[in-house]
Short mmCIF file of C-alpha atoms in Angstrom, two decimals:
data_model
loop_
_atom_site.label_atom_id
_atom_site.label_comp_id
_atom_site.label_asym_id
_atom_site.label_seq_id
_atom_site.Cartn_x
_atom_site.Cartn_y
_atom_site.Cartn_z
CA ASN A 967 -15.95 3.54 20.04
CA LYS A 968 -14.97 0.45 22.00
CA LEU A 969 -11.50 -0.06 20.56
CA LYS A 970 -8.96 -0.93 23.25
CA PHE A 971 -5.62 0.75 22.65
CA TYR A 972 -2.26 -0.29 24.03
CA LYS A 973 -3.22 -3.86 24.81
CA LYS A 974 -0.87 -5.73 27.09
CA ASN A 975 0.60 -9.15 26.36
CA THR A 976 -0.93 -9.32 22.91
CA ASN A 977 0.74 -11.48 20.29
CA PHE A 978 0.69 -10.43 16.66
CA ASP A 979 -2.08 -12.21 14.76
CA SER A 980 -0.90 -12.96 11.22
CA TYR A 981 -4.46 -13.84 10.16
CA ASP A 982 -5.50 -10.19 10.30
CA ILE A 983 -2.69 -8.96 8.06
CA GLY A 984 -3.23 -11.93 5.77
CA LYS A 985 -6.65 -10.64 4.78
CA ILE A 986 -4.95 -7.91 2.78
CA PHE A 987 -3.51 -10.55 0.45
CA GLU A 988 -6.57 -12.81 0.23
CA ASN A 989 -8.31 -13.21 -3.11
CA CYS A 990 -11.77 -11.72 -3.70
CA LYS A 991 -14.23 -14.54 -3.19
CA GLN A 992 -16.92 -12.59 -5.08
CA ILE A 993 -14.79 -12.81 -8.22
CA SER A 994 -12.67 -15.92 -7.81
CA LYS A 995 -13.82 -18.92 -5.79
CA ASP A 996 -10.43 -20.57 -6.16
CA LYS A 997 -7.76 -19.85 -3.56
CA GLU A 998 -5.67 -17.74 -5.92
CA LYS A 999 -2.34 -16.21 -4.94
CA PRO A 1000 -1.38 -12.65 -5.94
CA SER A 1001 0.79 -12.15 -9.01
CA ALA A 1002 2.23 -8.79 -7.81
CA CYS A 1003 1.93 -6.40 -4.87
CA LEU A 1004 2.34 -2.64 -4.53
CA LEU A 1005 2.61 -1.65 -0.86
CA LEU A 1006 2.76 1.98 0.29
CA THR A 1007 3.49 2.16 4.01
CA PHE A 1008 5.41 4.15 6.62
CA LEU A 1009 7.78 1.34 7.62
CA PHE A 1010 8.02 -2.25 6.42
CA ASP A 1011 8.43 -5.30 8.64
CA HIS A 1012 9.22 -8.18 6.31
CA SER A 1013 8.46 -10.84 8.92
CA MET A 1014 4.81 -9.76 9.01
CA VAL A 1015 4.08 -10.51 5.38
CA ALA A 1016 6.81 -12.95 4.32
CA ASN A 1017 4.41 -15.89 4.08
CA PHE A 1018 1.98 -13.96 1.88
CA ILE A 1019 4.36 -12.47 -0.68
CA GLU A 1020 6.99 -15.19 -0.98
CA ASN A 1021 8.33 -15.27 -4.56
CA ILE A 1022 5.78 -12.64 -5.63
CA PRO A 1023 7.08 -9.45 -7.31
CA THR A 1024 6.53 -6.80 -4.65
CA LEU A 1025 7.34 -3.10 -4.52
CA VAL A 1026 7.38 -1.56 -1.03
CA VAL A 1027 7.27 2.24 -1.12
CA CYS A 1028 8.17 3.48 2.35
CA ASP A 1029 9.94 6.05 4.49
CA ASN A 1030 13.74 5.98 4.34
CA PHE A 1031 14.50 4.79 7.84
CA ASN A 1032 17.56 2.99 6.54
CA ASP A 1033 18.60 1.88 10.02
CA TYR A 1034 15.26 0.14 10.42
CA HIS A 1035 15.64 -1.75 7.14
CA ARG A 1036 19.38 -2.30 7.51
CA ASN A 1037 19.00 -5.94 8.52
CA PHE A 1038 16.46 -6.68 5.82
CA LYS A 1039 17.67 -9.72 3.88
CA ASN A 1040 15.77 -10.01 0.65
CA LYS A 1041 15.08 -13.66 0.05
CA SER A 1042 12.13 -12.92 -2.18
CA LYS A 1043 11.25 -10.65 -5.10
CA ILE A 1044 10.88 -7.55 -2.94
CA THR A 1045 12.12 -4.07 -3.88
CA LEU A 1046 12.29 -1.30 -1.28
CA TYR A 1047 11.76 2.16 -2.72
CA TYR A 1048 12.37 5.39 -0.75
CA PRO A 1049 10.67 8.45 -2.33
CA LYS A 1050 12.47 10.76 0.08
CA ASP A 1051 15.84 9.70 -1.34
CA LYS A 1052 14.67 10.74 -4.81
CA MET A 1053 13.09 14.10 -4.00
CA PRO A 1054 14.88 16.69 -1.83
CA GLU A 1055 11.58 18.47 -1.16
CA LEU A 1056 10.36 15.43 0.78
CA ARG A 1057 13.33 15.13 3.12
CA ASN A 1058 11.64 17.01 5.95
CA MET A 1059 8.34 15.20 5.49
CA THR A 1060 7.02 11.98 6.96
CA PHE A 1061 5.94 9.44 4.35
CA HIS A 1062 2.87 7.85 5.91
CA PRO A 1063 0.32 6.38 3.44
CA LYS A 1064 -1.24 2.95 3.93
CA ILE A 1065 -2.32 1.87 0.46
CA TYR A 1066 -1.95 -1.68 -0.79
CA ILE A 1067 -2.72 -2.80 -4.34
CA ILE A 1068 -2.73 -6.56 -4.79
CA LYS A 1069 -2.75 -7.84 -8.35
CA PHE A 1070 -4.46 -11.09 -9.31
CA LYS A 1071 -4.88 -12.73 -12.69
CA LYS A 1072 -8.11 -10.98 -13.71
CA TYR A 1073 -8.52 -8.17 -11.17
CA ILE A 1074 -6.80 -6.02 -8.58
CA LYS A 1075 -7.63 -5.60 -4.90
CA LEU A 1076 -7.34 -2.07 -3.51
CA VAL A 1077 -6.82 -1.87 0.26
CA ILE A 1078 -6.65 1.41 2.20
CA GLY A 1079 -6.54 1.51 5.97
CA SER A 1080 -5.10 2.65 9.27
CA GLY A 1081 -2.29 0.15 9.78
CA ASN A 1082 1.26 0.28 8.43
CA LEU A 1083 3.15 -2.93 7.71
CA LEU A 1084 4.70 -2.62 11.13
CA LYS A 1085 4.10 -4.94 14.09
CA ASN A 1086 3.41 -2.15 16.55
CA ASP A 1087 0.46 -1.01 14.45
CA TRP A 1088 -1.14 -4.45 14.82
CA GLU A 1089 -0.11 -5.38 18.36
CA MET A 1090 -1.06 -2.10 20.00
CA TYR A 1091 -3.96 -0.72 17.97
CA GLY A 1092 -7.25 -1.74 16.46
CA ASN A 1093 -7.16 -1.25 12.68
CA ILE A 1094 -9.84 -0.64 10.12
CA PHE A 1095 -9.49 -1.21 6.38
CA TYR A 1096 -11.42 -0.58 3.21
CA SER A 1097 -10.95 -3.13 0.43
CA GLU A 1098 -12.56 -3.46 -2.98
CA CYS A 1099 -11.78 -5.44 -6.11
CA PHE A 1100 -11.79 -4.14 -9.68
CA LYS A 1101 -11.82 -6.33 -12.78
CA LEU A 1102 -9.79 -6.09 -15.96
CA LYS A 1103 -11.35 -3.90 -18.63
CA THR A 1104 -13.44 -5.67 -21.27
CA GLN A 1105 -15.76 -4.59 -24.06
CA GLU A 1106 -18.70 -5.37 -21.79
CA ASN A 1107 -17.65 -3.34 -18.75
CA LYS A 1108 -15.47 -0.53 -20.13
CA ASN A 1109 -18.31 2.01 -20.01
CA LYS A 1110 -18.73 1.47 -16.25
CA ASP A 1111 -15.34 2.91 -15.41
CA ASN A 1112 -15.19 5.71 -12.84
CA ILE A 1113 -12.58 7.80 -14.61
CA GLU A 1114 -12.33 10.40 -11.84
CA PHE A 1115 -11.53 7.74 -9.22
CA LYS A 1116 -9.01 6.02 -11.51
CA ARG A 1117 -7.23 9.26 -12.44
CA TYR A 1118 -6.98 10.32 -8.81
CA LEU A 1119 -5.44 7.02 -7.74
CA ILE A 1120 -2.99 6.88 -10.65
CA ASN A 1121 -1.94 10.51 -10.26
CA TYR A 1122 -1.44 10.06 -6.51
CA ILE A 1123 0.99 7.19 -7.10
CA LYS A 1124 2.69 9.00 -9.98
CA GLU A 1125 3.21 12.05 -7.78
CA ILE A 1126 5.13 9.83 -5.35
CA MET A 1127 7.05 7.78 -7.92
CA LYS A 1128 7.70 10.60 -10.43
CA ASP A 1129 9.87 9.35 -13.33
CA ASP A 1130 10.25 5.92 -11.70
CA TYR A 1131 6.56 5.07 -12.14
CA LYS A 1132 7.11 3.42 -15.51
CA GLU A 1133 10.19 1.44 -14.48
CA TYR A 1134 8.93 0.16 -11.12
CA ILE A 1135 5.15 -0.07 -11.58
CA LEU A 1136 4.47 -0.67 -15.27
CA LYS A 1137 7.56 -2.76 -16.02
CA GLY A 1138 8.63 -4.13 -12.64
CA LEU A 1139 5.21 -5.22 -11.40
CA LYS A 1140 3.54 -5.36 -14.82
CA LEU A 1141 0.77 -3.37 -13.15
CA ASN A 1142 -1.10 -0.88 -15.32
CA LEU A 1143 -4.07 0.57 -13.49
CA GLU A 1144 -5.43 1.82 -16.82
CA ASP A 1145 -6.23 -1.82 -17.64
CA TYR A 1146 -8.86 -2.07 -14.88
CA VAL A 1147 -12.41 -0.81 -14.57
CA PHE A 1148 -13.15 1.03 -11.34
CA ASP A 1149 -16.82 0.20 -11.42
CA ASN A 1150 -18.84 2.14 -8.85
CA PRO A 1151 -16.23 2.32 -6.04
CA SER A 1152 -17.80 2.63 -2.61
CA ILE A 1153 -15.44 5.40 -1.47
CA SER A 1154 -14.03 8.69 -2.72
CA LEU A 1155 -10.31 9.45 -2.59
CA LEU A 1156 -8.96 12.57 -0.92
CA GLY A 1157 -5.23 13.16 -0.47
CA THR A 1158 -4.22 14.84 2.78
CA LEU A 1159 -2.76 18.31 2.97
CA PRO A 1160 0.64 18.92 4.59
CA ARG A 1161 0.56 19.11 8.36
CA LEU A 1162 2.92 21.63 9.95
CA THR A 1163 4.35 20.97 13.39
CA ASP A 1164 6.30 23.85 14.92
CA SER A 1165 8.03 23.38 18.27
CA LYS A 1166 11.24 24.40 19.99
CA ASP A 1167 13.04 21.33 18.72
CA GLU A 1168 11.59 20.58 15.34
CA PHE A 1169 9.71 21.82 12.34
CA LYS A 1170 8.22 19.06 10.23
CA ILE A 1171 5.96 18.73 7.25
CA SER A 1172 4.18 15.42 6.88
CA TYR A 1173 1.69 13.73 4.58
#
């Protein structure tokens, strides 16, 4: 492991974060822009991704650090969604996934990694990401679908969004993961268990 942590005098490199929003060259040779984005992250720094999601319907599902997002001026089609505001049972938890689903015309790009959409995560740390693209379902490929993988991903997001899944995901983003074939994904999905931290000053549950 030769990653160098806490680098000094390092400027944020927008090219790295931009790869999340790049089209899949294996599927589309044209430089296609996304048609919608679903971003699950701890915190959201709009300045990091503004150039990549400008005028693109985007749902950012993140922790409810309202002070952090207080100065966020939405000049694009971005919606901030705080699960912890909707569910009392999450109030003492830390919302910390890093899952990005980028929708293109004929496929979606699934990105899971170590970095939040937060500058500190990119200036101070080395990040690693998995990304894979999955095409729209057709008569020819529908039998190749990995139903277990699809169900796990959909249920994970539904568990977070609850009754808002239909309004924000299906209608807002026009993103229905049932429409895609998860053909031979190279990873398996495993949701984390709650982590309990007990100290003199705090008791937290986090995902």
